[in-house]
mmCIF file of C-alpha atoms in Angstrom:
data_model
loop_
_atom_site.group_PDB
_atom_site.id
_atom_site.type_symbol
_atom_site.label_atom_id
_atom_site.label_comp_id
_atom_site.label_asym_id
_atom_site.label_seq_id
_atom_site.Cartn_x
_atom_site.Cartn_y
_atom_site.Cartn_z
ATOM 1 C CA MET A 1 14.838 99.530 148.481
ATOM 2 C CA GLN A 2 12.012 98.327 146.253
ATOM 3 C CA PHE A 3 12.312 94.856 147.812
ATOM 4 C CA ASN A 4 12.039 96.244 151.342
ATOM 5 C CA SER A 5 8.941 98.293 150.527
ATOM 6 C CA THR A 6 7.322 95.299 148.843
ATOM 7 C CA LEU A 7 8.166 93.105 151.824
ATOM 8 C CA ARG A 8 6.692 95.639 154.231
ATOM 9 C CA TYR A 9 3.529 95.773 152.133
ATOM 10 C CA LEU A 10 3.183 91.982 152.108
ATOM 11 C CA ILE A 11 3.731 91.847 155.868
ATOM 12 C CA PHE A 12 1.060 94.524 156.293
ATOM 13 C CA LEU A 13 -1.409 92.508 154.202
ATOM 14 C CA PHE A 14 -0.599 89.333 156.117
ATOM 15 C CA ILE A 15 -1.109 90.996 159.496
ATOM 16 C CA GLY A 16 -4.353 92.503 158.247
ATOM 17 C CA PHE A 17 -5.558 89.099 157.090
ATOM 18 C CA ILE A 18 -4.718 87.454 160.400
ATOM 19 C CA THR A 19 -6.333 90.129 162.545
ATOM 20 C CA ASN A 20 -9.420 90.418 160.357
ATOM 21 C CA SER A 21 -9.972 86.679 160.466
ATOM 22 C CA TYR A 22 -10.564 87.021 164.185
ATOM 23 C CA ALA A 23 -12.299 90.395 164.137
ATOM 24 C CA ILE A 24 -15.865 91.220 165.031
ATOM 25 C CA HIS A 25 -16.791 92.578 161.632
ATOM 26 C CA ASP A 26 -17.200 96.358 161.764
ATOM 27 C CA GLY A 27 -18.027 96.286 165.476
ATOM 28 C CA GLN A 28 -20.995 94.001 164.895
ATOM 29 C CA ILE A 29 -22.297 90.730 166.275
ATOM 30 C CA GLY A 30 -24.332 88.537 163.933
ATOM 31 C CA VAL A 31 -26.941 86.173 165.385
ATOM 32 C CA LEU A 32 -28.908 83.646 163.346
ATOM 33 C CA GLN A 33 -32.128 82.413 164.972
ATOM 34 C CA TYR A 34 -34.019 79.400 163.625
ATOM 35 C CA ASN A 35 -36.607 77.072 165.127
ATOM 36 C CA VAL A 36 -36.017 74.130 162.810
ATOM 37 C CA LYS A 37 -39.192 72.423 164.008
ATOM 38 C CA ALA A 38 -38.571 68.760 164.527
ATOM 39 C CA SER A 39 -42.177 68.685 165.792
ATOM 40 C CA SER A 40 -43.382 69.616 162.296
ATOM 41 C CA ALA A 41 -41.320 66.813 160.741
ATOM 42 C CA VAL A 42 -38.800 69.152 159.129
ATOM 43 C CA TRP A 43 -35.484 68.651 160.947
ATOM 44 C CA THR A 44 -36.245 64.943 161.445
ATOM 45 C CA ASN A 45 -36.485 64.403 157.680
ATOM 46 C CA PRO A 46 -32.928 64.242 156.266
ATOM 47 C CA ALA A 47 -33.927 65.631 152.863
ATOM 48 C CA LEU A 48 -35.794 68.570 154.414
ATOM 49 C CA ARG A 49 -33.079 69.103 157.011
ATOM 50 C CA ASP A 50 -30.535 69.412 154.207
ATOM 51 C CA LYS A 51 -32.515 72.391 152.866
ATOM 52 C CA GLN A 52 -32.450 74.036 156.298
ATOM 53 C CA LEU A 53 -28.734 73.397 156.591
ATOM 54 C CA LYS A 54 -28.166 74.809 153.114
ATOM 55 C CA LEU A 55 -29.910 78.016 154.215
ATOM 56 C CA ILE A 56 -27.514 78.324 157.162
ATOM 57 C CA GLU A 57 -24.492 77.437 155.041
ATOM 58 C CA THR A 58 -25.480 80.048 152.447
ATOM 59 C CA GLN A 59 -25.748 82.769 155.090
ATOM 60 C CA ILE A 60 -22.307 81.932 156.479
ATOM 61 C CA LYS A 61 -20.707 81.939 153.032
ATOM 62 C CA ALA A 62 -22.504 85.129 151.988
ATOM 63 C CA ALA A 63 -21.286 87.018 155.033
ATOM 64 C CA PRO A 64 -17.884 85.642 156.047
ATOM 65 C CA ASN A 65 -17.099 86.480 159.645
ATOM 66 C CA LYS A 66 -20.439 88.238 160.150
ATOM 67 C CA VAL A 67 -22.149 85.198 161.680
ATOM 68 C CA ASP A 68 -21.076 84.826 165.296
ATOM 69 C CA PHE A 69 -23.839 82.774 166.934
ATOM 70 C CA ILE A 70 -26.472 80.398 165.560
ATOM 71 C CA ALA A 71 -29.379 79.408 167.812
ATOM 72 C CA LEU A 72 -31.480 76.401 166.834
ATOM 73 C CA GLU A 73 -34.542 75.135 168.663
ATOM 74 C CA GLU A 74 -36.167 71.714 168.197
ATOM 75 C CA ALA A 75 -33.012 70.443 166.496
ATOM 76 C CA ASN A 76 -33.887 66.905 167.522
ATOM 77 C CA ALA A 77 -33.746 63.524 165.940
ATOM 78 C CA GLU A 78 -36.729 61.272 166.535
ATOM 79 C CA PHE A 79 -37.629 60.551 170.174
ATOM 80 C CA GLY A 80 -36.323 63.958 171.227
ATOM 81 C CA ILE A 81 -32.623 63.087 171.057
ATOM 82 C CA PRO A 82 -30.587 66.167 170.016
ATOM 83 C CA GLY A 83 -28.923 65.837 166.678
ATOM 84 C CA PRO A 84 -27.208 66.140 164.422
ATOM 85 C CA LEU A 85 -24.967 68.847 165.840
ATOM 86 C CA LEU A 86 -24.732 71.829 163.515
ATOM 87 C CA SER A 87 -20.970 72.127 164.078
ATOM 88 C CA THR A 88 -20.509 68.525 162.932
ATOM 89 C CA VAL A 89 -22.513 69.164 159.779
ATOM 90 C CA LEU A 90 -20.537 72.321 159.006
ATOM 91 C CA THR A 91 -17.242 70.494 159.549
ATOM 92 C CA ASP A 92 -18.384 67.749 157.169
ATOM 93 C CA LYS A 93 -18.936 70.507 154.610
ATOM 94 C CA LYS A 94 -15.346 71.749 155.172
ATOM 95 C CA MET A 95 -16.604 74.804 157.063
ATOM 96 C CA MET A 96 -14.247 74.773 160.017
ATOM 97 C CA GLY A 97 -14.113 76.752 163.220
ATOM 98 C CA TRP A 98 -17.608 76.149 164.598
ATOM 99 C CA GLN A 99 -18.525 74.590 167.946
ATOM 100 C CA THR A 100 -21.952 73.591 169.273
ATOM 101 C CA ILE A 101 -23.272 73.302 172.820
ATOM 102 C CA VAL A 102 -26.601 71.667 173.630
ATOM 103 C CA SER A 103 -29.253 71.953 176.307
ATOM 104 C CA VAL A 104 -32.254 69.675 176.770
ATOM 105 C CA CYS A 105 -35.645 69.864 178.450
ATOM 106 C CA GLY A 106 -37.846 66.817 178.001
ATOM 107 C CA THR A 107 -38.121 66.097 174.283
ATOM 108 C CA ASP A 108 -37.027 69.607 173.279
ATOM 109 C CA SER A 109 -33.537 71.025 172.915
ATOM 110 C CA THR A 110 -31.503 74.072 171.953
ATOM 111 C CA GLN A 111 -28.283 74.116 169.987
ATOM 112 C CA LEU A 112 -26.008 77.139 170.252
ATOM 113 C CA THR A 113 -23.301 77.093 167.601
ATOM 114 C CA TYR A 114 -20.599 79.724 167.842
ATOM 115 C CA ASN A 115 -17.799 80.977 165.633
ATOM 116 C CA ALA A 116 -14.749 79.751 167.551
ATOM 117 C CA GLN A 117 -12.459 81.905 165.415
ATOM 118 C CA ASN A 118 -14.139 84.979 166.899
ATOM 119 C CA TRP A 119 -15.078 83.791 170.383
ATOM 120 C CA THR A 120 -13.626 81.758 173.234
ATOM 121 C CA LEU A 121 -16.102 79.891 175.408
ATOM 122 C CA ILE A 122 -15.461 80.735 179.052
ATOM 123 C CA LYS A 123 -18.203 78.623 180.598
ATOM 124 C CA ALA A 124 -21.501 77.004 179.627
ATOM 125 C CA LEU A 125 -24.414 76.080 181.829
ATOM 126 C CA ALA A 126 -25.042 72.793 180.028
ATOM 127 C CA ASN A 127 -23.679 70.811 177.118
ATOM 128 C CA GLY A 128 -25.558 67.582 176.594
ATOM 129 C CA GLN A 129 -28.652 65.766 177.765
ATOM 130 C CA ARG A 130 -27.772 66.139 181.451
ATOM 131 C CA PRO A 131 -28.465 68.180 183.417
ATOM 132 C CA GLN A 132 -31.775 69.191 181.878
ATOM 133 C CA VAL A 133 -32.306 72.958 181.811
ATOM 134 C CA CYS A 134 -35.988 73.934 181.842
ATOM 135 C CA TRP A 135 -37.968 77.094 182.441
ATOM 136 C CA ALA A 136 -40.335 75.103 184.639
ATOM 137 C CA LYS A 137 -41.524 71.601 185.301
ATOM 138 C CA GLY A 138 -43.367 70.283 182.280
ATOM 139 C CA ASN A 139 -46.830 68.790 182.219
ATOM 140 C CA ALA A 140 -46.212 65.045 182.257
ATOM 141 C CA LEU A 141 -49.672 64.150 180.904
ATOM 142 C CA ILE A 142 -49.409 66.512 177.934
ATOM 143 C CA ALA A 143 -45.884 65.291 177.256
ATOM 144 C CA LEU A 144 -47.224 61.724 177.197
ATOM 145 C CA ILE A 145 -50.083 62.557 174.827
ATOM 146 C CA ARG A 146 -48.018 64.833 172.568
ATOM 147 C CA PRO A 147 -44.330 63.887 172.898
ATOM 148 C CA HIS A 148 -43.144 67.038 171.127
ATOM 149 C CA SER A 149 -45.220 69.308 173.359
ATOM 150 C CA ASN A 150 -43.696 70.595 176.578
ATOM 151 C CA PRO A 151 -45.599 73.866 176.993
ATOM 152 C CA TYR A 152 -44.267 74.886 180.388
ATOM 153 C CA GLY A 153 -40.833 73.321 180.621
ATOM 154 C CA ARG A 154 -39.010 74.141 177.416
ATOM 155 C CA PRO A 155 -35.220 74.510 177.295
ATOM 156 C CA TYR A 156 -32.693 77.289 177.531
ATOM 157 C CA ASN A 157 -28.946 77.449 177.957
ATOM 158 C CA MET A 158 -26.339 79.999 178.990
ATOM 159 C CA ALA A 159 -22.846 80.408 177.571
ATOM 160 C CA TYR A 160 -20.306 83.089 178.479
ATOM 161 C CA PHE A 161 -17.898 84.137 175.721
ATOM 162 C CA GLN A 162 -14.841 86.342 175.352
ATOM 163 C CA SER A 163 -13.974 88.061 172.092
ATOM 164 C CA ARG A 164 -10.646 86.926 170.667
ATOM 165 C CA GLN A 165 -10.039 90.258 168.972
ATOM 166 C CA GLN A 166 -11.299 92.453 171.833
ATOM 167 C CA PRO A 167 -10.543 90.540 175.069
ATOM 168 C CA HIS A 168 -12.325 93.147 177.196
ATOM 169 C CA LEU A 169 -15.589 92.221 175.439
ATOM 170 C CA LYS A 170 -17.482 89.387 177.095
ATOM 171 C CA VAL A 171 -21.010 88.323 176.204
ATOM 172 C CA LEU A 172 -23.504 86.012 177.906
ATOM 173 C CA VAL A 173 -25.551 84.306 175.177
ATOM 174 C CA ILE A 174 -28.838 82.673 176.194
ATOM 175 C CA PRO A 175 -30.520 80.519 173.529
ATOM 176 C CA THR A 176 -34.096 79.660 174.436
ATOM 177 C CA HIS A 177 -37.360 78.082 173.378
ATOM 178 C CA MET A 178 -39.889 79.951 175.500
ATOM 179 C CA PRO A 179 -42.992 78.365 177.004
ATOM 180 C CA HIS A 180 -46.287 79.608 175.667
ATOM 181 C CA TRP A 181 -47.748 82.572 177.500
ATOM 182 C CA LYS A 182 -50.230 81.750 180.245
ATOM 183 C CA PRO A 183 -51.756 84.603 182.293
ATOM 184 C CA GLY A 184 -50.080 84.763 185.678
ATOM 185 C CA TYR A 185 -47.586 82.055 184.831
ATOM 186 C CA ILE A 186 -44.571 84.303 184.377
ATOM 187 C CA LYS A 187 -43.791 84.379 188.070
ATOM 188 C CA SER A 188 -40.520 83.598 189.775
ATOM 189 C CA GLN A 189 -41.777 80.480 191.533
ATOM 190 C CA GLN A 190 -43.437 79.102 188.391
ATOM 191 C CA TRP A 191 -40.928 79.903 185.687
ATOM 192 C CA MET A 192 -38.116 79.460 188.182
ATOM 193 C CA LEU A 193 -36.691 82.922 187.521
ATOM 194 C CA THR A 194 -34.730 82.744 190.766
ATOM 195 C CA ALA A 195 -32.939 79.664 189.431
ATOM 196 C CA PHE A 196 -32.457 81.479 186.112
ATOM 197 C CA ARG A 197 -30.733 84.368 187.889
ATOM 198 C CA LEU A 198 -28.567 82.068 190.001
ATOM 199 C CA ARG A 199 -27.504 80.121 186.923
ATOM 200 C CA ALA A 200 -26.485 83.335 185.168
ATOM 201 C CA THR A 201 -24.397 84.272 188.200
ATOM 202 C CA ALA A 202 -22.789 80.821 188.260
ATOM 203 C CA VAL A 203 -21.861 80.996 184.568
ATOM 204 C CA THR A 204 -20.518 84.567 184.609
ATOM 205 C CA GLY A 205 -19.125 84.639 188.150
ATOM 206 C CA VAL A 206 -20.901 87.974 188.664
ATOM 207 C CA SER A 207 -23.613 88.572 191.260
ATOM 208 C CA ASN A 208 -24.705 91.966 189.897
ATOM 209 C CA LEU A 209 -25.713 91.036 186.361
ATOM 210 C CA HIS A 210 -26.714 94.488 185.131
ATOM 211 C CA PRO A 211 -23.231 95.287 183.704
ATOM 212 C CA VAL A 212 -22.981 91.890 181.972
ATOM 213 C CA ASN A 213 -23.432 92.043 178.192
ATOM 214 C CA MET A 214 -26.366 89.742 177.480
ATOM 215 C CA ILE A 215 -27.844 88.399 174.239
ATOM 216 C CA PHE A 216 -31.099 86.460 174.617
ATOM 217 C CA VAL A 217 -32.136 84.683 171.419
ATOM 218 C CA GLY A 218 -34.803 82.210 170.455
ATOM 219 C CA ASP A 219 -38.364 81.337 169.619
ATOM 220 C CA MET A 220 -40.217 83.434 172.187
ATOM 221 C CA ASN A 221 -43.733 82.445 171.139
ATOM 222 C CA GLU A 222 -46.341 84.965 172.347
ATOM 223 C CA LEU A 223 -43.703 86.833 174.351
ATOM 224 C CA GLY A 224 -42.035 87.882 171.113
ATOM 225 C CA ALA A 225 -45.034 90.008 170.163
ATOM 226 C CA ASN A 226 -44.624 92.526 172.988
ATOM 227 C CA ASP A 227 -42.223 93.602 175.716
ATOM 228 C CA LYS A 228 -43.199 90.993 178.337
ATOM 229 C CA ILE A 229 -39.989 89.060 177.747
ATOM 230 C CA THR A 230 -37.953 92.156 178.547
ATOM 231 C CA THR A 231 -40.004 93.828 181.280
ATOM 232 C CA ARG A 232 -41.034 90.651 183.123
ATOM 233 C CA VAL A 233 -38.015 88.383 182.669
ATOM 234 C CA LEU A 234 -34.845 90.154 181.530
ATOM 235 C CA ASP A 235 -34.942 93.740 182.812
ATOM 236 C CA PRO A 236 -35.127 92.863 186.531
ATOM 237 C CA ILE A 237 -32.050 90.644 186.143
ATOM 238 C CA PHE A 238 -29.892 92.267 183.459
ATOM 239 C CA GLY A 239 -31.132 95.851 183.405
ATOM 240 C CA LYS A 240 -32.957 97.595 180.598
ATOM 241 C CA SER A 241 -33.032 95.518 177.423
ATOM 242 C CA SER A 242 -34.484 95.933 173.959
ATOM 243 C CA LEU A 243 -35.895 93.633 171.279
ATOM 244 C CA SER A 244 -34.764 93.241 167.688
ATOM 245 C CA PRO A 245 -37.127 94.550 164.991
ATOM 246 C CA PRO A 246 -40.010 92.089 164.508
ATOM 247 C CA GLN A 247 -40.125 89.743 161.543
ATOM 248 C CA SER A 248 -43.136 87.586 160.661
ATOM 249 C CA SER A 249 -41.456 84.228 161.144
ATOM 250 C CA CYS A 250 -44.235 82.009 162.555
ATOM 251 C CA CYS A 251 -45.886 79.912 161.432
ATOM 252 C CA TYR A 252 -46.776 78.314 158.111
ATOM 253 C CA ASN A 253 -50.160 77.048 159.340
ATOM 254 C CA ASP A 254 -51.071 80.639 160.333
ATOM 255 C CA ASP A 255 -49.616 82.241 157.196
ATOM 256 C CA PHE A 256 -46.508 83.484 159.050
ATOM 257 C CA GLN A 257 -48.275 86.334 160.835
ATOM 258 C CA TYR A 258 -46.433 86.209 164.169
ATOM 259 C CA ALA A 259 -43.100 87.729 165.188
ATOM 260 C CA THR A 260 -41.898 85.048 167.573
ATOM 261 C CA ASP A 261 -38.213 84.733 166.648
ATOM 262 C CA ARG A 262 -36.349 87.613 168.242
ATOM 263 C CA VAL A 263 -33.157 88.755 169.915
ATOM 264 C CA ALA A 264 -33.158 90.752 173.141
ATOM 265 C CA THR A 265 -30.100 92.453 174.589
ATOM 266 C CA ASN A 266 -29.096 94.871 177.320
ATOM 267 C CA ILE A 267 -26.178 96.103 175.213
ATOM 268 C CA SER A 268 -26.526 99.695 174.080
ATOM 269 C CA THR A 269 -26.810 98.843 170.419
ATOM 270 C CA THR A 270 -28.783 99.268 167.249
ATOM 271 C CA MET A 271 -30.240 96.102 165.770
ATOM 272 C CA THR A 272 -31.361 95.160 162.298
ATOM 273 C CA SER A 273 -33.156 91.942 161.389
ATOM 274 C CA ALA A 274 -33.953 90.116 158.172
ATOM 275 C CA LEU A 275 -35.746 86.947 157.168
ATOM 276 C CA LEU A 276 -33.664 84.258 155.468
ATOM 277 C CA SER A 277 -35.252 82.145 152.751
ATOM 278 C CA PRO A 278 -34.214 78.710 151.486
ATOM 279 C CA ALA A 279 -34.048 77.778 147.837
ATOM 280 C CA GLY A 280 -37.618 77.072 146.805
ATOM 281 C CA GLY A 281 -39.020 79.236 149.587
ATOM 282 C CA TYR A 282 -41.189 78.281 152.541
ATOM 283 C CA PRO A 283 -42.580 75.950 153.632
ATOM 284 C CA ILE A 284 -39.746 73.501 153.365
ATOM 285 C CA ASN A 285 -42.128 70.741 154.434
ATOM 286 C CA LYS A 286 -44.939 70.884 151.879
ATOM 287 C CA SER A 287 -47.163 68.439 153.772
ATOM 288 C CA SER A 288 -48.718 68.820 157.217
ATOM 289 C CA GLY A 289 -48.563 65.192 158.268
ATOM 290 C CA PHE A 290 -51.080 63.052 160.141
ATOM 291 C CA LEU A 291 -52.843 64.895 163.004
ATOM 292 C CA ARG A 292 -50.080 67.494 163.011
ATOM 293 C CA SER A 293 -50.314 70.981 161.542
ATOM 294 C CA ASN A 294 -47.199 72.365 159.908
ATOM 295 C CA GLU A 295 -46.043 75.054 162.329
ATOM 296 C CA GLU A 296 -42.824 75.657 160.424
ATOM 297 C CA HIS A 297 -40.803 78.807 161.217
ATOM 298 C CA LYS A 298 -38.658 81.070 159.075
ATOM 299 C CA ALA A 299 -35.029 81.797 159.917
ATOM 300 C CA VAL A 300 -34.109 85.294 161.112
ATOM 301 C CA PHE A 301 -30.708 86.992 161.044
ATOM 302 C CA VAL A 302 -30.098 89.826 163.513
ATOM 303 C CA THR A 303 -27.117 92.175 163.441
ATOM 304 C CA LEU A 304 -26.130 94.050 166.594
ATOM 305 C CA THR A 305 -23.965 97.113 166.036
ATOM 306 C CA LEU A 306 -21.899 97.742 169.148
ATOM 307 C CA PRO A 307 -20.869 101.063 170.651
ATOM 308 C CA THR A 308 -17.380 102.145 169.654
ATOM 309 C CA GLN A 309 -16.116 101.087 173.093
ATOM 310 C CA LYS A 310 -17.686 98.620 175.504
ATOM 311 C CA HIS A 311 -15.762 97.845 178.683
#
């Protein structure tokens, strides 16, 4: 009798371990946002990049299963080539179960790394250097003069996921590096919002996107300081959305006074956000470099608490 009760208890613990390893922790989705700033010679310097990677690794280890998605912008090697992939780095550190998809626009890129133990990728808009996914056509002259500057193009991606633990829960995640705000520029024909909508439909297979759970994450530049990103871009396509609480994440050369790194979502949720700091603090790159100011960003971690049921 004692053996049977002990066996039942061990089976219960085992089942709990298995299910929890694939669970969305406490009905939450954790999103880490970080512009790692290859253009400020941070990500391109292996020693400095290791400090950025250590920050990410520390957050994952500190909150097992709470980190679902990691969005990186400007995660480029020299000459604008994306790399290294965050999932590869994590695997090298014996941190398994992560996958990365990439999108490129000019010399800029986004990496979206997801916890494959929690989420199954249904479909992605892009994964690699082709096709390029841009908000608009970049300025070729500016790109020639300043290879890291693509003020109008800038990349985004779209990836549709299904929760392994809650198969009814699907989420469209859109990592982005937004163009800088120009008066009158946020128009459908200029930022190609029609193409943006059509791409979202192609990835999700849904023409009416309002019911689709959407998480929009990235360096939003000036659009992160107000509701333009929601009212002008997201709300007409996905329905009413909200922004995560602002954190002063940009930039070192301006004493980190701007809240550019945000998450927006149309999910009925409460969001909390926190700055993440590396060992030794910011800036990671202590020098500004020749003819280049250090516009280094801070990493931000956003937690979305979901409704008890979301169908």
